[in-house]
PDB file of C-alpha atoms and ligand atoms in Angstrom:
ATOM      1  CA  UNK P 982     169.030 122.056  17.725  1.00  0.00           C
ATOM      2  CA  UNK P 983     172.590 120.434  17.434  1.00  0.00           C
ATOM      3  CA  UNK P 984     174.537 120.925  20.168  1.00  0.00           C
ATOM      4  CA  UNK P 985     178.561 122.164  19.608  1.00  0.00           C
ATOM      5  CA  UNK P 986     180.355 124.621  21.160  1.00  0.00           C
ATOM      6  CA  UNK P 987     180.852 127.949  19.463  1.00  0.00           C
ATOM      7  CA  UNK P 988     182.195 130.159  22.278  1.00  0.00           C
ATOM      8  CA  UNK P 989     185.970 129.215  23.623  1.00  0.00           C
ATOM      9  CA  UNK P 990     184.908 130.697  27.165  1.00  0.00           C
ATOM     10  CA  UNK P 991     183.032 128.563  29.346  1.00  0.00           C
ATOM     11  CA  UNK P 992     179.097 128.036  28.744  1.00  0.00           C
ATOM     12  CA  UNK P 993     177.294 130.329  31.072  1.00  0.00           C
ATOM     13  CA  UNK P 994     173.630 131.782  31.760  1.00  0.00           C
ATOM     14  CA  UNK P 995     170.378 129.895  30.413  1.00  0.00           C
ATOM     15  CA  UNK P 996     168.475 132.068  27.710  1.00  0.00           C
ATOM     16  CA  UNK P 997     164.893 132.294  27.152  1.00  0.00           C
ATOM     17  CA  UNK P 998     162.855 133.985  23.928  1.00  0.00           C
ATOM     18  CA  UNK P 999     159.942 135.316  25.380  1.00  0.00           C
ATOM     19  CA  UNK P1000     157.406 135.100  22.333  1.00  0.00           C
ATOM     20  CA  UNK P1001     154.372 136.819  24.118  1.00  0.00           C
ATOM     21  CA  UNK P1002     154.217 140.386  23.536  1.00  0.00           C
ATOM     22  CA  UNK P1003     152.018 140.629  26.471  1.00  0.00           C
ATOM     23  CA  UNK P1004     153.802 138.751  29.267  1.00  0.00           C
ATOM     24  CA  UNK P1005     156.506 140.832  31.122  1.00  0.00           C
ATOM     25  CA  UNK P1006     158.053 138.305  33.016  1.00  0.00           C
ATOM     26  CA  UNK P1007     158.820 140.556  35.680  1.00  0.00           C
ATOM     27  CA  UNK P1008     158.736 137.660  38.200  1.00  0.00           C
ATOM     28  CA  UNK P1009     161.446 134.657  37.134  1.00  0.00           C
ATOM     29  CA  UNK P1010     159.322 131.566  35.133  1.00  0.00           C
ATOM     30  CA  UNK P1011     161.413 129.187  37.225  1.00  0.00           C
ATOM     31  CA  UNK P1012     161.803 130.661  40.788  1.00  0.00           C
ATOM     32  CA  UNK P1013     159.558 133.481  40.726  1.00  0.00           C
ATOM     33  CA  UNK P1014     161.512 135.884  41.937  1.00  0.00           C
ATOM     34  CA  UNK P1015     161.471 139.404  40.669  1.00  0.00           C
ATOM     35  CA  UNK P1016     163.598 140.172  37.900  1.00  0.00           C
ATOM     36  CA  UNK P1017     165.951 143.210  36.880  1.00  0.00           C
ATOM     37  CA  UNK P1018     166.517 144.863  33.532  1.00  0.00           C
ATOM     38  CA  UNK P1019     170.531 143.983  32.516  1.00  0.00           C
ATOM     39  CA  UNK P1020     171.932 144.709  29.229  1.00  0.00           C
ATOM     40  CA  UNK P1021     174.139 142.168  27.603  1.00  0.00           C
ATOM     41  CA  UNK P1022     175.964 141.217  25.022  1.00  0.00           C
ATOM     42  CA  UNK P1023     174.318 138.844  23.091  1.00  0.00           C
ATOM     43  CA  UNK P1024     176.198 136.491  20.513  1.00  0.00           C
ATOM     44  CA  UNK P1025     173.281 135.893  17.741  1.00  0.00           C
ATOM     45  CA  UNK P1026     174.115 133.763  14.150  1.00  0.00           C
ATOM     46  CA  UNK P1027     171.692 135.406  11.206  1.00  0.00           C
ATOM     47  CA  UNK P1028     171.233 132.854   8.137  1.00  0.00           C
ATOM     48  CA  UNK P1029     173.185 134.345   5.004  1.00  0.00           C
ATOM     49  CA  UNK P1030     175.271 136.920   7.154  1.00  0.00           C
ATOM     50  CA  UNK P1031     176.853 135.021   9.851  1.00  0.00           C
ATOM     51  CA  UNK P1032     177.206 135.876  13.649  1.00  0.00           C
ATOM     52  CA  UNK P1033     176.858 139.218  15.263  1.00  0.00           C
ATOM     53  CA  UNK P1034     176.619 141.088  18.398  1.00  0.00           C
ATOM     54  CA  UNK P1035     174.160 142.825  19.527  1.00  0.00           C
ATOM     55  CA  UNK P1036     173.805 145.002  22.872  1.00  0.00           C
ATOM     56  CA  UNK P1037     170.330 144.174  24.687  1.00  0.00           C
ATOM     57  CA  UNK P1038     168.716 144.960  27.605  1.00  0.00           C
ATOM     58  CA  UNK P1039     167.123 141.928  28.680  1.00  0.00           C
ATOM     59  CA  UNK P1040     165.053 140.832  32.405  1.00  0.00           C
ATOM     60  CA  UNK P1041     167.474 138.542  34.252  1.00  0.00           C
ATOM     61  CA  UNK P1042     167.317 136.133  37.014  1.00  0.00           C
ATOM     62  CA  UNK P1043     170.179 136.297  39.093  1.00  0.00           C
ATOM     63  CA  UNK P1044     169.020 133.335  41.192  1.00  0.00           C
ATOM     64  CA  UNK P1045     168.445 131.402  38.194  1.00  0.00           C
ATOM     65  CA  UNK P1046     171.508 132.865  35.792  1.00  0.00           C
ATOM     66  CA  UNK P1047     168.262 133.416  33.463  1.00  0.00           C
ATOM     67  CA  UNK P1048     168.440 135.514  30.635  1.00  0.00           C
ATOM     68  CA  UNK P1049     164.938 136.720  29.109  1.00  0.00           C
ATOM     69  CA  UNK P1050     164.793 138.296  26.108  1.00  0.00           C
ATOM     70  CA  UNK P1051     161.394 139.756  24.153  1.00  0.00           C
ATOM     71  CA  UNK P1052     161.438 138.375  20.839  1.00  0.00           C
ATOM     72  CA  UNK P1053     159.692 141.413  19.419  1.00  0.00           C
ATOM     73  CA  UNK P1054     162.350 143.673  20.995  1.00  0.00           C
ATOM     74  CA  UNK P1055     165.351 141.588  20.062  1.00  0.00           C
ATOM     75  CA  UNK P1056     163.756 141.203  16.043  1.00  0.00           C
ATOM     76  CA  UNK P1057     163.256 145.023  16.159  1.00  0.00           C
ATOM     77  CA  UNK P1058     166.523 145.876  17.003  1.00  0.00           C
ATOM     78  CA  UNK P1059     167.715 143.325  14.770  1.00  0.00           C
ATOM     79  CA  UNK P1060     165.745 145.133  12.157  1.00  0.00           C
ATOM     80  CA  UNK P1061     167.276 148.568  12.942  1.00  0.00           C
ATOM     81  CA  UNK P1062     170.902 147.314  12.742  1.00  0.00           C
ATOM     82  CA  UNK P1063     170.381 145.469   9.648  1.00  0.00           C
ATOM     83  CA  UNK P1064     168.560 148.504   8.198  1.00  0.00           C
ATOM     84  CA  UNK P1065     171.923 150.330   7.011  1.00  0.00           C
ATOM     85  CA  UNK P1066     174.666 147.331   7.021  1.00  0.00           C
ATOM     86  CA  UNK P1067     172.980 144.932   5.233  1.00  0.00           C
ATOM     87  CA  UNK P1068     168.814 145.329   4.960  1.00  0.00           C
ATOM     88  CA  UNK P1069     168.493 141.526   2.732  1.00  0.00           C
ATOM     89  CA  UNK P1070     168.994 139.869   5.601  1.00  0.00           C
ATOM     90  CA  UNK P1071     166.300 141.370   7.545  1.00  0.00           C
ATOM     91  CA  UNK P1072     164.019 138.430   8.310  1.00  0.00           C
ATOM     92  CA  UNK P1073     166.122 135.689   8.110  1.00  0.00           C
ATOM     93  CA  UNK P1074     166.587 133.124  10.739  1.00  0.00           C
ATOM     94  CA  UNK P1075     168.500 133.945  13.535  1.00  0.00           C
ATOM     95  CA  UNK P1076     169.694 132.175  16.902  1.00  0.00           C
ATOM     96  CA  UNK P1077     170.792 133.402  20.132  1.00  0.00           C
ATOM     97  CA  UNK P1078     173.853 131.345  20.550  1.00  0.00           C
ATOM     98  CA  UNK P1079     175.625 133.126  23.634  1.00  0.00           C
ATOM     99  CA  UNK P1080     176.969 135.809  25.471  1.00  0.00           C
ATOM    100  CA  UNK P1081     179.929 138.228  24.549  1.00  0.00           C
ATOM    101  CA  UNK P1082     182.406 139.405  27.121  1.00  0.00           C
ATOM    102  CA  UNK P1083     180.905 142.992  27.359  1.00  0.00           C
ATOM    103  CA  UNK P1084     184.223 144.653  27.860  1.00  0.00           C
ATOM    104  CA  UNK P1085     185.560 143.091  24.916  1.00  0.00           C
ATOM    105  CA  UNK P1086     182.173 144.259  22.902  1.00  0.00           C
ATOM    106  CA  UNK P1087     182.529 147.752  23.894  1.00  0.00           C
ATOM    107  CA  UNK P1088     186.249 147.944  22.908  1.00  0.00           C
ATOM    108  CA  UNK P1089     184.762 146.203  19.307  1.00  0.00           C
ATOM    109  CA  UNK P1090     182.354 148.943  19.106  1.00  0.00           C
ATOM    110  CA  UNK P1091     184.909 151.788  19.399  1.00  0.00           C
ATOM    111  CA  UNK P1092     187.933 150.031  17.292  1.00  0.00           C
ATOM    112  CA  UNK P1093     185.609 148.189  14.778  1.00  0.00           C
ATOM    113  CA  UNK P1094     186.549 145.245  12.638  1.00  0.00           C
ATOM    114  CA  UNK P1095     187.141 142.473  14.949  1.00  0.00           C
ATOM    115  CA  UNK P1096     188.319 139.017  13.643  1.00  0.00           C
ATOM    116  CA  UNK P1097     185.675 136.492  13.672  1.00  0.00           C
ATOM    117  CA  UNK P1098     187.821 134.132  15.408  1.00  0.00           C
ATOM    118  CA  UNK P1099     189.366 136.521  17.693  1.00  0.00           C
ATOM    119  CA  UNK P1100     185.273 137.161  18.484  1.00  0.00           C
ATOM    120  CA  UNK P1101     184.588 133.770  19.496  1.00  0.00           C
ATOM    121  CA  UNK P1102     187.413 133.774  22.194  1.00  0.00           C
ATOM    122  CA  UNK P1103     185.439 135.890  23.560  1.00  0.00           C
ATOM    123  CA  UNK P1104     182.167 134.134  23.648  1.00  0.00           C
ATOM    124  CA  UNK P1105     180.493 131.835  26.322  1.00  0.00           C
ATOM    125  CA  UNK P1106     177.608 129.864  24.880  1.00  0.00           C
ATOM    126  CA  UNK P1107     174.259 128.859  26.885  1.00  0.00           C
ATOM    127  CA  UNK P1108     174.435 126.398  29.414  1.00  0.00           C
ATOM    128  CA  UNK P1109     170.451 126.043  28.509  1.00  0.00           C
ATOM    129  CA  UNK P1110     168.108 127.605  26.152  1.00  0.00           C
ATOM    130  CA  UNK P1111     164.566 127.211  27.920  1.00  0.00           C
ATOM    131  CA  UNK P1112     161.024 127.135  26.375  1.00  0.00           C
ATOM    132  CA  UNK P1113     158.437 129.667  27.438  1.00  0.00           C
ATOM    133  CA  UNK P1114     154.785 128.314  27.485  1.00  0.00           C
ATOM    134  CA  UNK P1115     152.023 129.948  28.594  1.00  0.00           C
ATOM    135  CA  UNK P1116     148.742 128.164  28.818  1.00  0.00           C
ATOM    136  CA  UNK P1117     146.169 130.366  27.665  1.00  0.00           C
ATOM    137  CA  UNK P1118     143.965 130.962  30.421  1.00  0.00           C
ATOM    138  CA  UNK P1119     140.101 130.203  29.877  1.00  0.00           C
ATOM    139  CA  UNK P1120     137.691 127.036  29.368  1.00  0.00           C
ATOM    140  CA  UNK P1121     138.916 123.658  28.669  1.00  0.00           C
ATOM    141  CA  UNK P1122     136.530 121.075  27.954  1.00  0.00           C
ATOM    142  CA  UNK P1123     135.864 118.682  30.396  1.00  0.00           C
ATOM    143  CA  UNK P1124     137.884 115.972  29.084  1.00  0.00           C
ATOM    144  CA  UNK P1125     140.870 118.136  29.652  1.00  0.00           C
ATOM    145  CA  UNK P1126     140.601 118.065  33.932  1.00  0.00           C
ATOM    146  CA  UNK P1127     140.389 114.148  33.696  1.00  0.00           C
ATOM    147  CA  UNK P1128     142.417 112.250  31.156  1.00  0.00           C
ATOM    148  CA  UNK P1129     142.376 109.270  30.329  1.00  0.00           C
TER     149      UNK P1129
HETATM  150 ZN1   ZN G 370     164.806 132.279  38.610  1.00  0.00          ZN
END
């Protein structure tokens, strides 16, 4: 992923997209502290559409400043948003790039029709995007335990 800053605010938060529907992330995968639910305005780039803002309740670890979004929930919300606006876009590749100042985002919702350049003034890129890797439980061949 090319690392080019998009938002005009200083980078903020770590982000993780959780592809495992059965992993609920009630504990932070980094520090094992309990996470809680918090709503963020996510800044998402969608192929053949462009940037969009999506209000999404995510798991959050305040110690790590890590936002965790469940991929299935996020995609369901995206599909719902685009079902009226632009159904052809549903299923396109997308990238969650950062967060938008929530106050500005709410005003945008109320007023509508914000300009893209203006929106970027209130966007903060993520500091880092983490991968969640879950080792499948079960038996491994003996060679796995004594790597040569
Ligand atoms: Zn943590």
